[in-house]
mmCIF file of C-alpha atoms in Angstrom:
data_model
loop_
_atom_site.group_PDB
_atom_site.id
_atom_site.type_symbol
_atom_site.label_atom_id
_atom_site.label_comp_id
_atom_site.label_asym_id
_atom_site.label_seq_id
_atom_site.Cartn_x
_atom_site.Cartn_y
_atom_site.Cartn_z
ATOM 1 C CA UNK T 7 30.380 0.381 -12.850
ATOM 2 C CA UNK T 8 32.930 -2.345 -13.628
ATOM 3 C CA UNK T 9 31.593 -5.991 -13.151
ATOM 4 C CA UNK T 10 35.012 -7.107 -12.225
ATOM 5 C CA UNK T 11 35.377 -4.461 -9.579
ATOM 6 C CA UNK T 12 31.816 -5.417 -8.328
ATOM 7 C CA UNK T 13 32.963 -9.048 -8.109
ATOM 8 C CA UNK T 14 36.106 -8.062 -6.033
ATOM 9 C CA UNK T 15 34.109 -6.029 -3.656
ATOM 10 C CA UNK T 16 31.603 -9.015 -3.166
ATOM 11 C CA UNK T 17 34.527 -11.415 -2.592
ATOM 12 C CA UNK T 18 35.988 -8.991 0.141
ATOM 13 C CA UNK T 19 32.561 -8.521 1.760
ATOM 14 C CA UNK T 20 31.761 -12.328 1.823
ATOM 15 C CA UNK T 21 35.296 -12.853 3.302
ATOM 16 C CA UNK T 22 34.472 -10.320 6.107
ATOM 17 C CA UNK T 23 31.007 -11.697 6.637
ATOM 18 C CA UNK T 24 32.258 -15.294 6.980
ATOM 19 C CA UNK T 25 34.985 -14.239 9.339
ATOM 20 C CA UNK T 26 32.522 -12.411 11.575
ATOM 21 C CA UNK T 27 30.122 -15.353 11.457
ATOM 22 C CA UNK T 28 32.860 -17.772 12.679
ATOM 23 C CA UNK T 29 33.993 -15.377 15.368
ATOM 24 C CA UNK T 30 30.455 -15.142 16.660
ATOM 25 C CA UNK T 31 30.497 -18.930 17.072
ATOM 26 C CA UNK T 32 33.779 -18.615 19.048
ATOM 27 C CA UNK T 33 35.886 -20.182 16.153
ATOM 28 C CA UNK T 34 39.241 -18.581 15.717
ATOM 29 C CA UNK T 35 39.497 -17.402 12.184
ATOM 30 C CA UNK T 36 41.358 -14.769 10.230
ATOM 31 C CA UNK T 37 40.249 -13.378 6.879
ATOM 32 C CA UNK T 38 42.803 -13.331 4.145
ATOM 33 C CA UNK T 39 42.604 -11.968 0.690
ATOM 34 C CA UNK T 40 44.276 -14.139 -2.027
ATOM 35 C CA UNK T 41 46.186 -11.074 -2.994
ATOM 36 C CA UNK T 42 47.755 -10.853 0.668
ATOM 37 C CA UNK T 43 51.515 -11.547 0.607
ATOM 38 C CA UNK T 44 50.976 -12.591 -3.065
ATOM 39 C CA UNK T 45 49.302 -15.798 -1.889
ATOM 40 C CA UNK T 46 47.412 -16.473 -5.091
ATOM 41 C CA UNK T 47 49.018 -15.672 -8.368
ATOM 42 C CA UNK T 48 47.192 -15.879 -11.620
ATOM 43 C CA UNK T 49 49.521 -16.768 -14.491
ATOM 44 C CA UNK T 50 49.377 -15.382 -18.080
ATOM 45 C CA UNK T 51 48.517 -18.943 -19.081
ATOM 46 C CA UNK T 52 45.404 -18.900 -16.956
ATOM 47 C CA UNK T 53 46.906 -21.186 -14.400
ATOM 48 C CA UNK T 54 46.898 -20.422 -10.625
ATOM 49 C CA UNK T 55 49.777 -20.877 -8.379
ATOM 50 C CA UNK T 56 50.211 -20.455 -4.641
ATOM 51 C CA UNK T 57 53.047 -18.280 -3.158
ATOM 52 C CA UNK T 58 54.618 -18.902 0.237
ATOM 53 C CA UNK T 59 52.076 -20.539 2.529
ATOM 54 C CA UNK T 60 54.125 -21.157 5.560
ATOM 55 C CA UNK T 61 52.326 -18.239 7.345
ATOM 56 C CA UNK T 62 48.967 -20.048 6.709
ATOM 57 C CA UNK T 63 50.334 -23.302 8.187
ATOM 58 C CA UNK T 64 51.564 -21.395 11.233
ATOM 59 C CA UNK T 65 47.986 -20.172 11.907
ATOM 60 C CA UNK T 66 46.581 -23.744 11.396
ATOM 61 C CA UNK T 67 49.057 -25.077 13.988
ATOM 62 C CA UNK T 68 47.512 -22.571 16.351
ATOM 63 C CA UNK T 69 44.031 -23.802 15.524
ATOM 64 C CA UNK T 70 43.285 -20.470 13.745
ATOM 65 C CA UNK T 71 41.358 -21.141 10.395
ATOM 66 C CA UNK T 72 42.286 -18.944 7.549
ATOM 67 C CA UNK T 73 39.412 -17.947 5.327
ATOM 68 C CA UNK T 74 40.800 -17.075 1.926
ATOM 69 C CA UNK T 75 38.976 -15.070 -0.709
ATOM 70 C CA UNK T 76 39.437 -15.989 -4.319
ATOM 71 C CA UNK T 77 41.225 -12.910 -5.446
ATOM 72 C CA UNK T 78 44.704 -13.368 -7.065
ATOM 73 C CA UNK T 79 47.324 -11.266 -8.472
ATOM 74 C CA UNK T 80 47.595 -11.110 -12.284
ATOM 75 C CA UNK T 81 51.031 -10.780 -13.949
ATOM 76 C CA UNK T 82 50.344 -7.185 -14.568
ATOM 77 C CA UNK T 83 49.935 -6.585 -10.764
ATOM 78 C CA UNK T 84 45.993 -6.079 -10.938
ATOM 79 C CA UNK T 85 43.509 -8.297 -9.150
ATOM 80 C CA UNK T 86 42.397 -11.447 -11.068
ATOM 81 C CA UNK T 87 39.314 -13.560 -10.256
ATOM 82 C CA UNK T 88 40.235 -17.270 -10.582
ATOM 83 C CA UNK T 89 37.430 -19.854 -10.366
ATOM 84 C CA UNK T 90 36.866 -21.442 -6.948
ATOM 85 C CA UNK T 91 37.691 -24.717 -8.479
ATOM 86 C CA UNK T 92 41.241 -23.359 -9.287
ATOM 87 C CA UNK T 93 41.738 -22.025 -5.768
ATOM 88 C CA UNK T 94 40.586 -25.166 -4.162
ATOM 89 C CA UNK T 95 42.710 -27.347 -6.398
ATOM 90 C CA UNK T 96 45.773 -25.058 -5.775
ATOM 91 C CA UNK T 97 45.334 -25.596 -2.036
ATOM 92 C CA UNK T 98 44.686 -29.290 -2.217
ATOM 93 C CA UNK T 99 47.787 -29.783 -4.343
ATOM 94 C CA UNK T 100 49.952 -27.685 -1.980
ATOM 95 C CA UNK T 101 48.794 -29.051 1.278
ATOM 96 C CA UNK T 102 48.286 -32.692 0.392
ATOM 97 C CA UNK T 103 51.469 -33.759 2.089
ATOM 98 C CA UNK T 104 51.112 -31.253 4.892
ATOM 99 C CA UNK T 105 48.405 -33.392 6.826
ATOM 100 C CA UNK T 106 45.711 -30.754 6.530
ATOM 101 C CA UNK T 107 42.092 -31.294 6.396
ATOM 102 C CA UNK T 108 39.323 -29.587 4.442
ATOM 103 C CA UNK T 109 36.336 -29.016 6.699
ATOM 104 C CA UNK T 110 32.854 -28.897 5.383
ATOM 105 C CA UNK T 111 29.921 -28.170 7.557
ATOM 106 C CA UNK T 112 26.900 -30.420 7.891
ATOM 107 C CA UNK T 113 23.503 -29.262 6.638
ATOM 108 C CA UNK T 114 21.760 -30.060 9.992
ATOM 109 C CA UNK T 115 24.678 -28.409 11.971
ATOM 110 C CA UNK T 116 25.663 -31.671 13.670
ATOM 111 C CA UNK T 117 29.132 -32.781 14.582
ATOM 112 C CA UNK T 118 29.334 -35.198 11.758
ATOM 113 C CA UNK T 119 27.193 -37.635 9.834
ATOM 114 C CA UNK T 120 24.849 -40.115 11.559
ATOM 115 C CA UNK T 121 23.629 -43.496 10.723
ATOM 116 C CA UNK T 122 20.806 -44.978 12.918
ATOM 117 C CA UNK T 123 21.195 -42.033 15.403
ATOM 118 C CA UNK T 124 24.986 -42.757 15.923
ATOM 119 C CA UNK T 125 27.882 -40.469 14.896
ATOM 120 C CA UNK T 126 29.886 -42.219 12.124
ATOM 121 C CA UNK T 127 33.699 -41.951 11.944
ATOM 122 C CA UNK T 128 33.961 -42.581 8.186
ATOM 123 C CA UNK T 129 31.489 -42.327 5.402
ATOM 124 C CA UNK T 130 31.971 -43.594 1.845
ATOM 125 C CA UNK T 131 31.239 -41.051 -0.958
ATOM 126 C CA UNK T 132 29.711 -43.718 -2.998
ATOM 127 C CA UNK T 133 26.880 -44.030 -0.312
ATOM 128 C CA UNK T 134 26.513 -40.427 0.601
ATOM 129 C CA UNK T 135 22.904 -39.187 0.068
ATOM 130 C CA UNK T 136 22.997 -36.384 -2.584
ATOM 131 C CA UNK T 137 21.660 -33.500 -0.654
ATOM 132 C CA UNK T 138 20.872 -34.615 2.850
ATOM 133 C CA UNK T 139 24.087 -34.292 4.714
ATOM 134 C CA UNK T 140 26.831 -32.020 3.168
ATOM 135 C CA UNK T 141 26.472 -28.520 2.131
ATOM 136 C CA UNK T 142 28.132 -29.083 -1.289
ATOM 137 C CA UNK T 143 28.212 -32.801 -2.032
ATOM 138 C CA UNK T 144 29.765 -32.510 -5.508
ATOM 139 C CA UNK T 145 32.529 -30.378 -4.092
ATOM 140 C CA UNK T 146 33.043 -32.921 -1.300
ATOM 141 C CA UNK T 147 33.150 -35.770 -3.826
ATOM 142 C CA UNK T 148 35.745 -33.903 -6.070
ATOM 143 C CA UNK T 149 38.005 -33.127 -2.966
ATOM 144 C CA UNK T 150 37.970 -36.760 -1.970
ATOM 145 C CA UNK T 151 38.814 -37.794 -5.601
ATOM 146 C CA UNK T 152 41.789 -35.388 -5.489
ATOM 147 C CA UNK T 153 43.092 -37.204 -2.404
ATOM 148 C CA UNK T 154 42.169 -34.432 0.219
ATOM 149 C CA UNK T 155 41.257 -35.321 3.676
ATOM 150 C CA UNK T 156 37.638 -34.123 4.183
ATOM 151 C CA UNK T 157 35.888 -33.742 7.494
ATOM 152 C CA UNK T 158 32.160 -33.041 7.781
ATOM 153 C CA UNK T 159 31.436 -31.316 11.094
ATOM 154 C CA UNK T 160 29.612 -28.276 12.745
ATOM 155 C CA UNK T 161 31.204 -25.130 14.200
ATOM 156 C CA UNK T 162 30.949 -26.856 17.629
ATOM 157 C CA UNK T 163 32.604 -30.070 16.337
ATOM 158 C CA UNK T 164 35.357 -28.005 14.896
ATOM 159 C CA UNK T 165 36.413 -25.897 17.970
ATOM 160 C CA UNK T 166 34.768 -26.935 21.164
ATOM 161 C CA UNK T 167 36.941 -29.852 21.807
ATOM 162 C CA UNK T 168 40.804 -30.056 21.729
ATOM 163 C CA UNK T 169 40.573 -32.235 18.526
ATOM 164 C CA UNK T 170 37.984 -31.655 15.763
ATOM 165 C CA UNK T 171 35.260 -34.372 15.738
ATOM 166 C CA UNK T 172 33.157 -35.266 12.895
ATOM 167 C CA UNK T 173 32.880 -37.736 9.979
ATOM 168 C CA UNK T 174 35.708 -38.237 7.452
ATOM 169 C CA UNK T 175 34.641 -38.823 3.935
ATOM 170 C CA UNK T 176 36.392 -41.517 1.988
ATOM 171 C CA UNK T 177 36.574 -42.936 -1.423
ATOM 172 C CA UNK T 178 34.681 -46.136 -2.377
ATOM 173 C CA UNK T 179 32.699 -48.013 0.083
ATOM 174 C CA UNK T 180 33.094 -48.308 3.958
#
């Protein structure tokens, strides 16, 4: 069997699994393949571009979280497998001006990060313990360096209140 085909199947399966997991926690989500509506397009130069994204923004306005698999369309119409870093960078670059937030879940399933038992509104990346609070601290750091708005919370903090609550990660020291 073709390793690329296996990877595509794994991406699709992971997308369905994540969608079901969030739905079980009463979080409104929709699974999207990067190939849907030509959302992710892998260029012949190896670069990745986003197609039209207004439909994704419409969902987020309704508090529906799109879970996007990292599958893209290649120039020849076949499915391409860009790196996760390429996909995240494409979304951060596109949505930087759209006032959207990247949500990362806390390791301890808390509605944010705590210091001395109190929920903290902001936490500086420079002082974030390496493995204690955020699922992927290096990814969080990279996102903050790219200028993305990053919120650390739990599924409950994301959707059980009218406005998501959690801790915003910021560059530098707070």
